[in-house]
Structures are given as C-alpha cells and as structure tokens.
Short mmCIF file of N, CA and C in Angstrom, two decimals:
data_model
loop_
_atom_site.label_atom_id
_atom_site.label_comp_id
_atom_site.label_asym_id
_atom_site.label_seq_id
_atom_site.Cartn_x
_atom_site.Cartn_y
_atom_site.Cartn_z
N MET E 202 23.31 19.28 -1.28
CA MET E 202 23.31 19.67 0.11
C MET E 202 24.10 21.00 0.30
N SER E 203 24.30 21.92 0.68
CA SER E 203 24.93 22.96 -0.04
C SER E 203 25.97 23.65 1.36
N ALA E 204 25.55 23.28 3.18
CA ALA E 204 25.91 22.90 4.34
C ALA E 204 26.37 22.03 4.76
N ILE E 205 26.94 20.76 4.37
CA ILE E 205 27.25 19.24 5.04
C ILE E 205 28.19 19.33 6.02
N PHE E 206 28.16 19.29 7.37
CA PHE E 206 29.34 19.34 8.06
C PHE E 206 29.97 17.70 8.69
N SER E 207 28.97 17.65 8.89
CA SER E 207 28.76 15.80 9.08
C SER E 207 28.15 14.66 8.35
N ASN E 208 28.88 13.63 8.16
CA ASN E 208 28.33 12.51 7.55
C ASN E 208 28.13 11.14 8.22
N ILE E 209 27.34 11.09 8.76
CA ILE E 209 27.50 10.01 9.43
C ILE E 209 25.91 8.91 9.19
N SER E 210 26.75 7.18 8.76
CA SER E 210 25.67 6.45 8.12
C SER E 210 25.13 5.33 9.26
N CYS E 211 24.08 5.12 9.75
CA CYS E 211 23.41 4.14 10.41
C CYS E 211 22.58 3.19 9.70
N PRO E 212 22.41 2.02 9.82
CA PRO E 212 22.13 0.43 9.20
C PRO E 212 20.91 1.13 9.34
N ALA E 213 19.46 0.90 8.04
CA ALA E 213 18.23 1.26 7.95
C ALA E 213 17.68 -0.36 8.78
N ALA E 214 16.67 -0.28 9.59
CA ALA E 214 15.85 -1.20 9.83
C ALA E 214 14.95 -2.14 8.69
N SER E 215 15.24 -2.88 8.66
CA SER E 215 14.79 -4.48 7.74
C SER E 215 13.47 -4.22 7.61
N HIS E 216 13.69 -3.32 6.59
CA HIS E 216 11.40 -3.27 5.74
C HIS E 216 12.09 -3.26 4.34
N PRO E 217 11.11 -4.45 4.04
CA PRO E 217 11.44 -4.10 2.11
C PRO E 217 11.51 -3.01 1.73
N GLY E 218 12.74 -2.73 0.87
CA GLY E 218 12.68 -1.72 -0.20
C GLY E 218 13.48 -0.94 0.51
N SER E 219 13.84 -0.86 1.72
CA SER E 219 14.75 -0.05 2.71
C SER E 219 16.27 0.00 1.91
N SER E 220 16.60 1.27 1.77
CA SER E 220 17.96 1.23 2.03
C SER E 220 18.51 0.09 3.16
N PRO E 221 20.21 -0.36 2.42
CA PRO E 221 20.59 -0.61 3.67
C PRO E 221 21.45 -0.33 4.70
N THR E 222 22.13 1.10 3.92
CA THR E 222 22.11 2.08 5.37
C THR E 222 21.21 3.53 4.48
N VAL E 223 21.41 4.69 5.90
CA VAL E 223 20.44 5.59 5.70
C VAL E 223 22.00 6.26 5.93
N VAL E 224 21.99 7.76 5.48
CA VAL E 224 23.56 8.31 5.62
C VAL E 224 23.11 9.39 6.31
N PHE E 225 23.08 9.80 7.46
CA PHE E 225 22.88 11.61 8.14
C PHE E 225 23.44 12.49 7.69
N ASN E 226 23.33 13.64 7.11
CA ASN E 226 24.47 14.63 6.93
C ASN E 226 23.68 15.89 7.90
N ARG E 227 24.63 16.77 8.49
CA ARG E 227 24.66 17.34 9.62
C ARG E 227 24.52 19.40 8.45
N ILE E 228 22.94 19.60 8.31
CA ILE E 228 22.75 20.51 7.43
C ILE E 228 22.77 22.06 8.29
N GLY E 229 22.66 23.08 7.76
CA GLY E 229 22.45 24.70 7.83
C GLY E 229 21.53 24.79 8.52
N ALA E 230 21.04 25.88 9.51
CA ALA E 230 19.21 25.55 9.67
C ALA E 230 18.60 26.87 8.76
N ASP E 231 18.83 27.35 8.00
CA ASP E 231 18.24 27.91 6.78
C ASP E 231 17.74 26.60 6.54
N GLU E 232 18.61 25.65 5.67
CA GLU E 232 18.37 24.95 4.28
C GLU E 232 17.13 23.78 5.58
N PHE E 233 17.52 23.86 6.64
CA PHE E 233 16.54 22.68 7.28
C PHE E 233 15.49 22.95 7.09
N HIS E 234 15.24 24.69 7.31
CA HIS E 234 14.42 25.23 7.53
C HIS E 234 13.55 25.65 6.04
N ALA E 235 14.25 25.07 5.05
CA ALA E 235 13.62 25.41 3.73
C ALA E 235 12.47 23.89 3.53
N VAL E 236 13.63 22.98 4.03
CA VAL E 236 12.85 20.96 4.13
C VAL E 236 11.74 20.84 4.51
N VAL E 237 12.10 21.42 6.26
CA VAL E 237 10.50 21.31 7.11
C VAL E 237 9.60 21.95 5.95
N ALA E 238 9.40 23.43 5.74
CA ALA E 238 8.79 23.96 5.32
C ALA E 238 7.71 23.36 4.04
N GLU E 239 8.87 22.72 3.16
CA GLU E 239 8.37 22.09 2.05
C GLU E 239 7.60 20.52 2.41
N VAL E 240 8.36 19.93 3.63
CA VAL E 240 7.32 18.80 4.02
C VAL E 240 5.89 18.94 4.32
N VAL E 241 5.94 19.94 4.92
CA VAL E 241 4.48 20.19 5.43
C VAL E 241 3.85 20.27 4.56
N THR E 242 4.33 21.12 3.48
CA THR E 242 3.13 21.18 2.29
C THR E 242 3.09 20.33 1.37
N ILE E 243 3.73 19.10 1.68
CA ILE E 243 3.53 18.02 0.74
C ILE E 243 3.01 16.97 1.60
N SER E 244 2.68 16.74 2.75
CA SER E 244 2.54 15.75 3.66
C SER E 244 0.84 16.14 4.79
N PRO E 245 -0.36 15.30 4.27
CA PRO E 245 -1.34 15.56 5.48
C PRO E 245 -0.38 15.48 6.86
N PHE E 246 0.18 14.23 6.88
CA PHE E 246 0.56 13.93 7.90
C PHE E 246 1.58 14.92 8.90
N TYR E 247 2.28 14.93 8.53
CA TYR E 247 2.71 16.25 8.60
C TYR E 247 2.77 17.23 9.27
N GLN E 248 1.82 17.69 8.07
CA GLN E 248 0.61 19.87 7.99
C GLN E 248 0.30 19.74 9.95
N ASP E 249 -0.29 18.42 9.93
CA ASP E 249 -1.12 18.38 11.15
C ASP E 249 -0.13 18.11 12.84
N ASN E 250 1.45 17.42 12.01
CA ASN E 250 2.22 16.76 13.55
C ASN E 250 3.66 17.47 13.68
N LEU E 251 3.63 18.51 12.83
CA LEU E 251 5.08 19.03 12.81
C LEU E 251 4.45 20.97 12.93
N SER E 252 5.63 21.68 13.35
CA SER E 252 4.94 22.84 13.55
C SER E 252 6.71 23.75 13.18
N VAL E 253 6.88 23.97 11.95
CA VAL E 253 8.07 24.56 11.78
C VAL E 253 7.93 25.79 12.28
N LYS E 254 9.62 26.16 12.91
CA LYS E 254 9.90 26.41 13.64
C LYS E 254 10.74 27.71 12.87
N PRO E 255 10.61 29.86 13.55
CA PRO E 255 10.70 30.88 12.54
C PRO E 255 12.33 30.02 12.24
N SER E 256 12.61 29.98 13.82
CA SER E 256 14.39 29.80 13.11
C SER E 256 15.33 28.26 13.74
N TYR E 257 15.53 27.96 13.07
CA TYR E 257 16.69 26.60 13.54
C TYR E 257 18.46 26.85 13.75
N GLU E 258 18.38 28.55 14.59
CA GLU E 258 19.80 28.48 14.66
C GLU E 258 20.10 28.66 16.06
N GLY E 259 20.97 27.72 16.49
CA GLY E 259 21.90 27.31 17.72
C GLY E 259 20.90 25.58 17.32
N TYR E 260 20.17 25.41 16.44
CA TYR E 260 19.91 23.44 16.54
C TYR E 260 20.79 22.88 15.67
N ASP E 261 21.09 21.91 15.95
CA ASP E 261 21.82 20.90 15.57
C ASP E 261 20.64 20.56 13.84
N CYS E 262 21.30 19.98 13.18
CA CYS E 262 19.81 20.30 12.19
C CYS E 262 20.16 18.84 11.00
N TRP E 263 20.04 18.05 10.69
CA TRP E 263 20.17 16.78 9.92
C TRP E 263 19.05 16.15 8.95
N ILE E 264 19.10 15.38 8.02
CA ILE E 264 18.66 15.09 6.93
C ILE E 264 19.41 13.73 6.21
N SER E 265 18.90 13.05 6.32
CA SER E 265 19.19 12.03 5.39
C SER E 265 19.64 12.00 4.08
N HIS E 266 20.59 11.10 2.91
CA HIS E 266 21.16 11.42 2.04
C HIS E 266 20.35 11.80 1.30
N ASP E 267 19.19 11.11 1.13
CA ASP E 267 18.37 11.24 0.38
C ASP E 267 16.94 12.37 0.03
N GLY E 268 16.91 13.05 1.29
CA GLY E 268 16.66 14.14 1.46
C GLY E 268 15.45 13.65 2.23
N GLN E 269 14.91 11.93 1.93
CA GLN E 269 13.58 11.94 2.67
C GLN E 269 13.68 11.41 4.79
N ALA E 270 14.10 11.82 5.08
CA ALA E 270 13.98 12.01 6.05
C ALA E 270 15.15 13.37 7.12
N GLY E 271 14.33 13.46 8.45
CA GLY E 271 15.06 14.34 8.88
C GLY E 271 14.59 14.77 9.93
N PHE E 272 15.63 15.74 11.34
CA PHE E 272 15.51 16.34 12.64
C PHE E 272 16.01 17.17 13.00
N ALA E 273 15.53 17.68 14.12
CA ALA E 273 16.37 19.25 14.82
C ALA E 273 16.39 18.77 16.34
N VAL E 274 17.60 19.08 16.52
CA VAL E 274 17.78 19.03 18.52
C VAL E 274 18.20 20.46 18.56
N SER E 275 17.35 20.84 19.44
CA SER E 275 17.71 22.26 20.40
C SER E 275 18.19 22.20 21.00
N PRO E 276 18.93 23.08 21.35
CA PRO E 276 20.16 23.52 22.64
C PRO E 276 19.77 23.16 24.09
N GLU E 277 18.11 23.02 23.91
CA GLU E 277 17.70 22.52 25.20
C GLU E 277 17.33 21.36 25.07
N GLN E 278 18.42 20.64 24.06
CA GLN E 278 18.15 19.19 23.92
C GLN E 278 16.50 18.49 23.79
N GLU E 279 15.72 19.69 22.77
CA GLU E 279 14.36 19.01 22.44
C GLU E 279 14.43 18.58 21.10
N LEU E 280 13.99 17.44 20.78
CA LEU E 280 14.30 16.69 19.91
C LEU E 280 13.15 17.03 18.78
N VAL E 281 13.04 18.03 17.92
CA VAL E 281 12.11 18.28 16.74
C VAL E 281 11.88 18.33 15.13
N ASN E 282 10.68 18.49 15.01
CA ASN E 282 10.60 17.91 13.95
C ASN E 282 11.15 16.93 13.10
N VAL E 283 10.61 15.35 13.43
CA VAL E 283 11.51 14.64 12.73
C VAL E 283 10.00 14.00 12.12
N PHE E 284 10.86 14.07 10.45
CA PHE E 284 10.22 13.03 9.59
C PHE E 284 11.16 12.41 9.15
N SER E 285 9.89 11.52 8.31
CA SER E 285 10.58 10.53 7.45
C SER E 285 9.49 10.38 6.38
N LEU E 286 9.46 10.30 5.28
CA LEU E 286 9.34 10.38 4.28
C LEU E 286 8.94 8.32 3.20
N ALA E 287 9.94 7.77 3.85
CA ALA E 287 10.72 6.94 3.00
C ALA E 287 10.27 5.53 4.35
N LYS E 288 9.84 4.07 3.61
CA LYS E 288 9.50 3.42 4.81
C LYS E 288 10.90 3.11 5.55
N GLY E 289 11.02 2.76 6.56
CA GLY E 289 12.71 2.19 7.22
C GLY E 289 13.34 3.65 7.56
N HIS E 290 13.52 4.69 7.08
CA HIS E 290 13.83 5.71 7.55
C HIS E 290 13.67 6.28 8.76
N GLY E 291 12.52 6.23 9.01
CA GLY E 291 12.04 6.67 10.53
C GLY E 291 12.65 5.48 11.39
N GLN E 292 12.97 4.31 11.24
CA GLN E 292 13.91 3.77 12.32
C GLN E 292 14.66 4.34 12.34
N SER E 293 15.69 4.08 11.15
CA SER E 293 16.94 4.42 11.19
C SER E 293 17.48 5.81 11.82
N LEU E 294 16.35 6.89 11.62
CA LEU E 294 16.60 7.80 12.23
C LEU E 294 16.83 7.85 13.68
N MET E 295 16.01 7.18 14.04
CA MET E 295 15.95 7.23 15.54
C MET E 295 16.72 5.96 16.33
N ALA E 296 17.08 4.88 15.61
CA ALA E 296 18.49 4.77 15.79
C ALA E 296 19.88 5.75 15.98
N PHE E 297 19.56 6.19 14.98
CA PHE E 297 20.52 7.55 14.77
C PHE E 297 21.13 8.08 15.74
N VAL E 298 19.77 8.57 16.29
CA VAL E 298 19.02 9.75 17.07
C VAL E 298 19.80 8.95 18.79
N THR E 299 19.41 8.10 18.93
CA THR E 299 19.48 7.64 20.01
C THR E 299 21.52 7.14 20.78
N GLN E 300 22.27 7.04 19.37
CA GLN E 300 23.52 6.75 18.98
C GLN E 300 24.36 8.34 19.21
N GLN E 301 23.64 9.38 18.83
CA GLN E 301 24.43 10.32 18.77
C GLN E 301 23.98 11.64 20.13
N TYR E 302 22.65 10.96 20.46
CA TYR E 302 22.07 12.03 22.07
C TYR E 302 22.15 11.24 22.50
N GLY E 303 22.59 11.56 23.95
CA GLY E 303 21.91 10.49 25.49
C GLY E 303 20.44 11.33 25.72
N ALA E 304 20.23 12.38 26.57
CA ALA E 304 19.27 12.49 26.96
C ALA E 304 18.57 13.76 26.49
N LEU E 305 17.09 12.83 26.17
CA LEU E 305 16.61 14.02 24.87
C LEU E 305 14.94 14.24 25.35
N HIS E 306 14.53 15.46 25.32
CA HIS E 306 12.85 15.22 25.05
C HIS E 306 11.93 15.86 23.97
N LEU E 307 10.80 15.54 24.45
CA LEU E 307 10.04 15.88 22.94
C LEU E 307 8.51 16.28 23.50
N ASN E 308 8.05 16.72 22.44
CA ASN E 308 6.35 16.28 22.44
C ASN E 308 5.61 16.09 20.62
N CYS E 309 4.92 15.27 21.50
CA CYS E 309 3.71 14.86 20.42
C CYS E 309 2.28 14.85 20.88
N LEU E 310 1.29 14.83 19.90
CA LEU E 310 -0.45 14.65 20.56
C LEU E 310 -0.47 13.14 20.86
N ALA E 311 -1.29 12.87 21.81
CA ALA E 311 -1.66 11.29 22.37
C ALA E 311 -2.51 10.82 21.21
N GLY E 312 -2.24 8.78 21.60
CA GLY E 312 -3.09 8.43 20.72
C GLY E 312 -3.31 8.12 19.26
N ASN E 313 -0.95 8.94 18.93
CA ASN E 313 -1.76 8.23 17.26
C ASN E 313 0.17 7.44 16.79
N TYR E 314 0.17 7.10 16.54
CA TYR E 314 1.56 6.92 15.89
C TYR E 314 2.74 7.22 16.37
N LEU E 315 2.70 8.36 16.97
CA LEU E 315 3.47 9.47 17.10
C LEU E 315 4.21 8.82 18.53
N GLU E 316 3.00 8.37 19.19
CA GLU E 316 3.78 7.70 20.66
C GLU E 316 4.01 6.69 20.88
N LYS E 317 3.18 5.82 20.51
CA LYS E 317 3.76 4.86 20.37
C LYS E 317 5.42 4.23 19.75
N PHE E 318 5.49 4.53 18.70
CA PHE E 318 6.54 5.07 17.55
C PHE E 318 8.03 5.49 18.92
N TYR E 319 7.79 6.87 19.94
CA TYR E 319 8.62 7.05 20.46
C TYR E 319 9.03 6.35 21.31
N SER E 320 7.81 5.85 22.11
CA SER E 320 7.82 4.68 23.31
C SER E 320 8.46 3.38 22.60
N ALA E 321 8.61 3.29 21.55
CA ALA E 321 9.32 1.97 21.50
C ALA E 321 11.00 2.49 21.41
N HIS E 322 11.42 3.33 20.96
CA HIS E 322 12.80 4.18 20.53
C HIS E 322 13.30 4.18 22.16
N GLY E 323 12.11 4.16 23.70
CA GLY E 323 13.03 4.39 24.77
C GLY E 323 12.23 6.18 25.48
N PHE E 324 11.80 6.23 24.73
CA PHE E 324 11.42 7.67 25.50
C PHE E 324 9.85 7.26 25.97
N GLU E 325 9.83 7.69 27.12
CA GLU E 325 9.12 7.90 28.27
C GLU E 325 7.88 8.95 28.24
N VAL E 326 6.39 8.96 28.82
CA VAL E 326 6.12 9.62 29.16
C VAL E 326 6.06 10.65 30.28
N ALA E 327 6.65 11.96 29.99
CA ALA E 327 6.93 12.46 31.39
C ALA E 327 5.73 13.41 32.29
N HIS E 328 4.57 13.90 31.37
CA HIS E 328 4.21 15.11 31.23
C HIS E 328 2.86 14.46 29.83
N ARG E 329 0.99 14.61 30.40
CA ARG E 329 0.36 14.31 29.69
C ARG E 329 -0.79 15.83 30.28
N GLN E 330 -0.78 17.54 28.84
CA GLN E 330 -2.00 18.27 29.17
C GLN E 330 -3.25 18.13 27.79
N PRO E 331 -3.74 18.67 28.55
CA PRO E 331 -4.70 19.06 27.82
C PRO E 331 -4.94 20.02 26.47
N ASN E 332 -4.80 19.86 25.14
CA ASN E 332 -4.53 20.57 23.76
C ASN E 332 -5.27 21.29 23.94
N TRP E 333 -4.65 22.60 23.57
CA TRP E 333 -5.12 24.30 23.69
C TRP E 333 -6.20 23.93 22.74
N ASN E 334 -5.95 23.37 21.34
CA ASN E 334 -7.73 23.48 20.73
C ASN E 334 -8.28 22.48 21.24
N GLU E 335 -9.69 23.38 21.26
CA GLU E 335 -10.51 22.03 22.00
C GLU E 335 -10.96 21.11 21.16
N GLY E 336 -10.92 19.76 21.40
CA GLY E 336 -11.43 18.68 21.00
C GLY E 336 -10.16 18.00 20.19
N GLU E 337 -9.04 18.38 20.42
CA GLU E 337 -7.67 17.76 19.53
C GLU E 337 -7.18 16.70 21.06
N PRO E 338 -6.39 16.12 20.37
CA PRO E 338 -5.74 15.07 21.42
C PRO E 338 -4.85 15.63 22.35
N ASP E 339 -4.66 15.19 23.11
CA ASP E 339 -4.00 15.74 24.77
C ASP E 339 -2.33 16.35 23.81
N VAL E 340 -1.56 16.71 24.35
CA VAL E 340 -0.20 16.95 24.01
C VAL E 340 0.67 15.77 25.46
N VAL E 341 1.73 15.37 24.73
CA VAL E 341 2.17 14.40 25.72
C VAL E 341 3.37 14.94 25.33
N PHE E 342 4.17 15.31 26.85
CA PHE E 342 5.68 15.20 27.06
C PHE E 342 6.80 14.12 27.42
N MET E 343 7.61 13.77 26.52
CA MET E 343 8.37 12.73 26.73
C MET E 343 9.38 13.10 26.63
N ARG E 344 10.01 11.76 27.68
CA ARG E 344 11.91 12.28 27.72
C ARG E 344 12.58 10.52 27.06
N ARG E 345 14.11 10.67 27.20
CA ARG E 345 14.55 9.46 27.15
C ARG E 345 16.01 10.06 27.69
N GLY E 346 15.69 9.31 28.62
CA GLY E 346 17.41 9.69 29.99
C GLY E 346 17.30 10.65 30.74
N ALA E 347 18.45 10.70 31.48
CA ALA E 347 17.84 12.03 32.68
C ALA E 347 17.68 13.60 32.19
N ILE E 348 16.44 13.81 31.98
CA ILE E 348 16.73 14.95 31.05
C ILE E 348 15.06 15.79 32.12
N ASN E 349 15.27 17.20 32.29
CA ASN E 349 14.11 17.64 32.79
C ASN E 349 13.38 18.60 31.47
N ILE E 350 12.04 18.22 31.70
CA ILE E 350 11.68 19.33 30.77
C ILE E 350 11.01 19.94 30.75
N PRO E 351 10.80 21.11 30.15
CA PRO E 351 10.51 22.71 30.82
C PRO E 351 8.59 22.34 30.33
N LEU E 352 8.44 22.72 31.27
CA LEU E 352 6.61 22.76 31.12
C LEU E 352 5.73 23.80 31.14
#
C-alpha cells in the first residue's frame, strides 16, 4: 500500500481460521476508492450494500493488512463502505472502529444482516425511512454515542 499513515492492530474475533491479529492501515482517498470499487465488482453482497463515493477526500480511510476488510469515516463522523471479505475480520474491524472513534452514525438496509451486525456493536436505530426504490427494504439510520444524524 502506497499511502500508509498509521498501522494499528486489533485482536481478531475468535473464528476458526481467522488470523490472531488484524492490522488496520490508514490509506489515501484515491487508494481507498480503488479498493472499494474492486470489492463491489467481486462481491454480489457488496454490490447491493455499498455505494462507492465519487471521492473520499477528507475521509479517514482504513484497510486491513491483507486487504480483506476496510472502512471510511467522513468528516461528519459517518461510517461508510464497511466491508469484510474474510471471516472474523468484520468483528475485528468493528472492535477497531469502536476503539478509534467515539460517536458515529451510518445507514444500512433494514432486515438484512447489517442492521443486526451494527446493533451488536453498540449502534442503535435513530430513524427508519421507506426506501426510495419501490419494493426495496427500508433504509435504517443508526448511531453510536451522542451524535446528531442529518436526515
């Protein structure tokens, strides 16, 4: 990775086959954009659940040492583009997120794995609204800590 600014490790969750430590490296906006664009092309789940931003300038962008997990945090403290392609890395990623950042907000689709996953890591539903695409699941706005969510 060309633009590593920080190298911070976090114990991995106890899943068979997961590495004992997942190291997260801070990377540049353009590099993160390229990684997320690739993740969306290789994973049907992420095709449906990630929206690639036009730019990540001003965001804190992080990726695991092996490139299998990552996320970004906007200047407004929005957690975006969370992905994990390796079993156990998602748990480690969220442990890292909660260590590094106090209050955060995010949005995800209702009724799928993500809403439960984020709830298990201290996020609570702040607002739910119908999806702007008819027939699609509601959009759930969640927060962790004392933060106002722009709706």
